[in-house]
């Protein structure tokens, strides 16, 4: 029987993936009617956490708060021109993404980094992801960046497909280190941009939870 995978599925073997693309010749995808973009305003932190929890990036508020503090806790003044939300006609925030940079300091390239792309669970499938991503990439370009990177993982394989659709490609070093991860994405998406990767067998996709350290963070 064929296994059905969720768009954020912890059963999938975990590999960190990194993609990149230049910021010229960006495609534009209009928002569906009834939605609008707004920038971050002070007090939006918990909305961001709620969206990320709904998209299954976090399982608890505390995890979300920890990530917020690590990425943005001392940088909120920058978010008013970098963090974007999509609001519906009633003003509810439905999705978010941020035009940022590598907070670790390891990437010395000066490239922009697309952070924490997420669509609230009940708004998924409404055509919000591609407009959001391309809009934030346009903001990144307007901030002076010429090249963008985005970190993701095999467990969010459907997001990988969206990034590939939008012209992102695996960074060569990451593709070499995590080749099995890209082979999993190839198997799940059959994306033409991954023609150099051979698919894996079905049993190679599933994480063996019994072998995982109970204290391991994902």
Short mmCIF file of C-alpha atoms in Angstrom, two decimals:
data_model
loop_
_atom_site.label_atom_id
_atom_site.label_comp_id
_atom_site.label_asym_id
_atom_site.label_seq_id
_atom_site.Cartn_x
_atom_site.Cartn_y
_atom_site.Cartn_z
CA UNK A 1 0.00 0.00 0.00
CA UNK A 2 1.33 3.45 -0.92
CA UNK A 3 2.19 5.64 2.08
CA UNK A 4 0.59 9.07 2.20
CA UNK A 5 2.86 11.75 3.64
CA UNK A 6 1.74 14.96 5.30
CA UNK A 7 3.34 18.21 4.14
CA UNK A 8 5.18 18.30 7.48
CA UNK A 9 5.81 14.69 8.38
CA UNK A 10 8.11 13.61 11.21
CA UNK A 11 8.12 10.03 9.92
CA UNK A 12 10.45 11.05 7.10
CA UNK A 13 14.18 10.60 7.67
CA UNK A 14 15.56 13.95 8.69
CA UNK A 15 18.19 15.76 6.60
CA UNK A 16 19.01 19.46 6.62
CA UNK A 17 18.70 20.93 3.15
CA UNK A 18 19.94 24.24 1.78
CA UNK A 19 18.88 25.88 -1.46
CA UNK A 20 19.88 29.06 -3.28
CA UNK A 21 19.01 31.29 -6.20
CA UNK A 22 19.90 34.70 -7.63
CA UNK A 23 17.43 37.50 -7.04
CA UNK A 24 17.19 38.70 -10.63
CA UNK A 25 14.28 37.70 -12.86
CA UNK A 26 11.90 36.96 -10.01
CA UNK A 27 8.44 35.73 -10.93
CA UNK A 28 5.49 37.56 -9.41
CA UNK A 29 2.47 35.70 -8.06
CA UNK A 30 -0.48 37.89 -7.03
CA UNK A 31 -2.27 37.23 -3.76
CA UNK A 32 -5.74 35.73 -4.01
CA UNK A 33 -8.56 38.22 -3.59
CA UNK A 34 -9.32 39.12 0.02
CA UNK A 35 -5.74 38.94 1.32
CA UNK A 36 -3.07 41.59 1.88
CA UNK A 37 0.53 41.90 3.04
CA UNK A 38 1.47 43.65 6.25
CA UNK A 39 4.83 44.12 7.92
CA UNK A 40 5.65 43.07 11.47
CA UNK A 41 4.59 45.43 14.21
CA UNK A 42 5.61 45.31 17.88
CA UNK A 43 3.33 42.81 19.61
CA UNK A 44 3.16 40.39 16.66
CA UNK A 45 5.53 37.86 18.22
CA UNK A 46 2.80 35.55 19.51
CA UNK A 47 0.99 35.66 16.16
CA UNK A 48 4.21 34.47 14.53
CA UNK A 49 4.55 31.65 17.05
CA UNK A 50 0.91 30.66 16.56
CA UNK A 51 1.30 30.44 12.78
CA UNK A 52 4.48 28.37 13.10
CA UNK A 53 2.79 26.05 15.60
CA UNK A 54 -0.19 25.62 13.27
CA UNK A 55 2.23 24.71 10.45
CA UNK A 56 3.79 22.12 12.81
CA UNK A 57 7.16 23.86 13.08
CA UNK A 58 6.73 23.79 16.86
CA UNK A 59 4.70 21.58 19.13
CA UNK A 60 4.59 24.01 22.08
CA UNK A 61 4.51 27.75 22.64
CA UNK A 62 7.72 27.44 24.64
CA UNK A 63 9.57 25.99 21.63
CA UNK A 64 8.32 28.88 19.53
CA UNK A 65 9.39 31.44 22.09
CA UNK A 66 12.85 29.87 22.31
CA UNK A 67 13.27 30.08 18.52
CA UNK A 68 11.94 33.64 18.43
CA UNK A 69 14.42 34.74 21.05
CA UNK A 70 17.28 32.97 19.25
CA UNK A 71 16.50 34.45 15.84
CA UNK A 72 14.82 37.77 16.53
CA UNK A 73 14.82 38.55 20.26
CA UNK A 74 17.32 41.42 20.01
CA UNK A 75 16.49 42.33 16.40
CA UNK A 76 12.80 43.27 16.50
CA UNK A 77 13.59 46.77 15.26
CA UNK A 78 14.75 45.19 11.99
CA UNK A 79 11.58 43.14 11.52
CA UNK A 80 9.40 46.13 10.65
CA UNK A 81 10.95 46.08 7.18
CA UNK A 82 11.84 42.36 6.92
CA UNK A 83 9.08 40.20 8.41
CA UNK A 84 5.89 39.90 6.37
CA UNK A 85 2.48 38.51 7.25
CA UNK A 86 -0.48 37.77 5.02
CA UNK A 87 -3.78 38.87 6.52
CA UNK A 88 -7.23 37.78 5.42
CA UNK A 89 -10.19 40.11 4.96
CA UNK A 90 -10.96 39.94 8.69
CA UNK A 91 -7.43 40.87 9.67
CA UNK A 92 -6.38 37.41 10.81
CA UNK A 93 -2.74 36.63 10.10
CA UNK A 94 -2.60 33.55 7.86
CA UNK A 95 1.06 33.21 6.84
CA UNK A 96 4.51 34.65 7.40
CA UNK A 97 8.06 34.77 6.03
CA UNK A 98 11.09 36.95 6.69
CA UNK A 99 13.81 38.47 4.49
CA UNK A 100 16.79 38.09 6.80
CA UNK A 101 20.39 36.87 6.94
CA UNK A 102 22.36 34.06 8.53
CA UNK A 103 22.20 34.74 12.28
CA UNK A 104 25.01 32.28 13.05
CA UNK A 105 27.64 34.39 11.33
CA UNK A 106 29.01 31.33 9.53
CA UNK A 107 27.87 32.51 6.11
CA UNK A 108 30.21 35.34 5.14
CA UNK A 109 28.84 35.67 1.61
CA UNK A 110 26.51 38.57 2.37
CA UNK A 111 23.58 36.61 0.93
CA UNK A 112 20.03 37.07 2.14
CA UNK A 113 18.37 34.19 3.96
CA UNK A 114 14.66 33.43 3.68
CA UNK A 115 13.48 32.57 7.20
CA UNK A 116 10.55 30.67 8.69
CA UNK A 117 8.13 30.42 5.77
CA UNK A 118 4.83 29.12 7.17
CA UNK A 119 1.13 29.10 6.27
CA UNK A 120 -1.42 28.53 8.99
CA UNK A 121 -2.82 25.00 8.67
CA UNK A 122 -6.38 25.97 7.74
CA UNK A 123 -5.15 28.39 5.05
CA UNK A 124 -2.92 25.87 3.28
CA UNK A 125 -3.97 24.99 -0.25
CA UNK A 126 -5.34 28.49 -0.93
CA UNK A 127 -2.47 29.68 -3.10
CA UNK A 128 -0.68 31.81 -0.51
CA UNK A 129 2.80 30.26 -0.41
CA UNK A 130 4.19 31.28 -3.80
CA UNK A 131 2.90 34.87 -3.61
CA UNK A 132 4.33 35.20 -0.09
CA UNK A 133 7.75 33.81 -0.99
CA UNK A 134 8.18 35.88 -4.14
CA UNK A 135 6.98 39.02 -2.34
CA UNK A 136 9.53 38.52 0.42
CA UNK A 137 12.26 37.81 -2.14
CA UNK A 138 11.38 41.14 -3.79
CA UNK A 139 11.78 42.83 -0.39
CA UNK A 140 15.12 41.08 0.03
CA UNK A 141 16.26 42.38 -3.33
CA UNK A 142 15.09 45.89 -2.46
CA UNK A 143 17.19 45.66 0.72
CA UNK A 144 20.25 45.26 -1.51
CA UNK A 145 20.74 41.49 -1.62
CA UNK A 146 21.53 39.84 -4.95
CA UNK A 147 21.45 36.18 -3.88
CA UNK A 148 19.18 34.25 -1.53
CA UNK A 149 19.49 31.05 0.47
CA UNK A 150 16.81 29.08 2.26
CA UNK A 151 17.31 26.34 4.85
CA UNK A 152 14.72 23.59 5.04
CA UNK A 153 14.52 19.84 5.70
CA UNK A 154 13.23 16.60 4.25
CA UNK A 155 10.34 16.52 6.75
CA UNK A 156 8.88 19.55 4.96
CA UNK A 157 9.30 18.00 1.53
CA UNK A 158 6.31 19.82 0.03
CA UNK A 159 7.93 23.17 0.83
CA UNK A 160 11.03 21.92 -0.99
CA UNK A 161 8.92 21.37 -4.07
CA UNK A 162 7.61 24.94 -3.89
CA UNK A 163 11.15 26.34 -3.58
CA UNK A 164 12.27 24.27 -6.56
CA UNK A 165 9.28 25.53 -8.54
CA UNK A 166 10.42 29.08 -7.77
CA UNK A 167 13.91 28.52 -9.13
CA UNK A 168 15.82 27.56 -5.99
CA UNK A 169 18.36 24.79 -6.42
CA UNK A 170 20.38 22.67 -3.97
CA UNK A 171 23.63 24.28 -2.86
CA UNK A 172 26.37 21.92 -4.19
CA UNK A 173 28.08 21.38 -0.84
CA UNK A 174 24.80 20.56 0.85
CA UNK A 175 23.81 18.26 -2.01
CA UNK A 176 27.07 16.35 -1.58
CA UNK A 177 26.79 16.06 2.22
CA UNK A 178 23.10 15.22 2.32
CA UNK A 179 22.66 13.36 -0.94
CA UNK A 180 20.28 10.84 0.62
CA UNK A 181 18.10 13.70 1.79
CA UNK A 182 17.81 15.07 -1.73
CA UNK A 183 17.13 11.57 -3.01
CA UNK A 184 14.18 11.42 -0.59
CA UNK A 185 12.87 14.75 -1.90
CA UNK A 186 13.33 13.45 -5.46
CA UNK A 187 11.26 10.38 -4.60
CA UNK A 188 8.46 12.36 -2.95
CA UNK A 189 8.24 15.17 -5.52
CA UNK A 190 9.67 13.71 -8.74
CA UNK A 191 10.79 17.27 -9.46
CA UNK A 192 12.60 17.79 -12.74
CA UNK A 193 15.20 20.04 -11.12
CA UNK A 194 16.49 17.01 -9.18
CA UNK A 195 17.28 14.88 -12.22
CA UNK A 196 20.83 14.18 -10.94
CA UNK A 197 19.45 12.37 -7.89
CA UNK A 198 18.26 8.79 -7.97
CA UNK A 199 15.04 7.99 -6.08
CA UNK A 200 15.19 5.90 -2.92
CA UNK A 201 13.19 2.82 -2.05
CA UNK A 202 10.03 3.44 -0.06
CA UNK A 203 11.46 1.88 3.09
CA UNK A 204 14.38 4.33 2.99
CA UNK A 205 12.08 7.32 3.44
CA UNK A 206 10.72 6.41 6.85
CA UNK A 207 12.64 7.36 9.98
CA UNK A 208 13.34 4.47 12.33
CA UNK A 209 12.02 6.05 15.51
CA UNK A 210 13.37 3.20 17.62
CA UNK A 211 16.93 4.21 16.74
CA UNK A 212 16.47 7.86 17.62
CA UNK A 213 17.85 9.19 20.88
CA UNK A 214 14.82 10.13 23.01
CA UNK A 215 16.51 13.44 23.86
CA UNK A 216 17.30 14.33 20.27
CA UNK A 217 15.80 17.60 19.10
CA UNK A 218 14.35 17.76 15.61
#
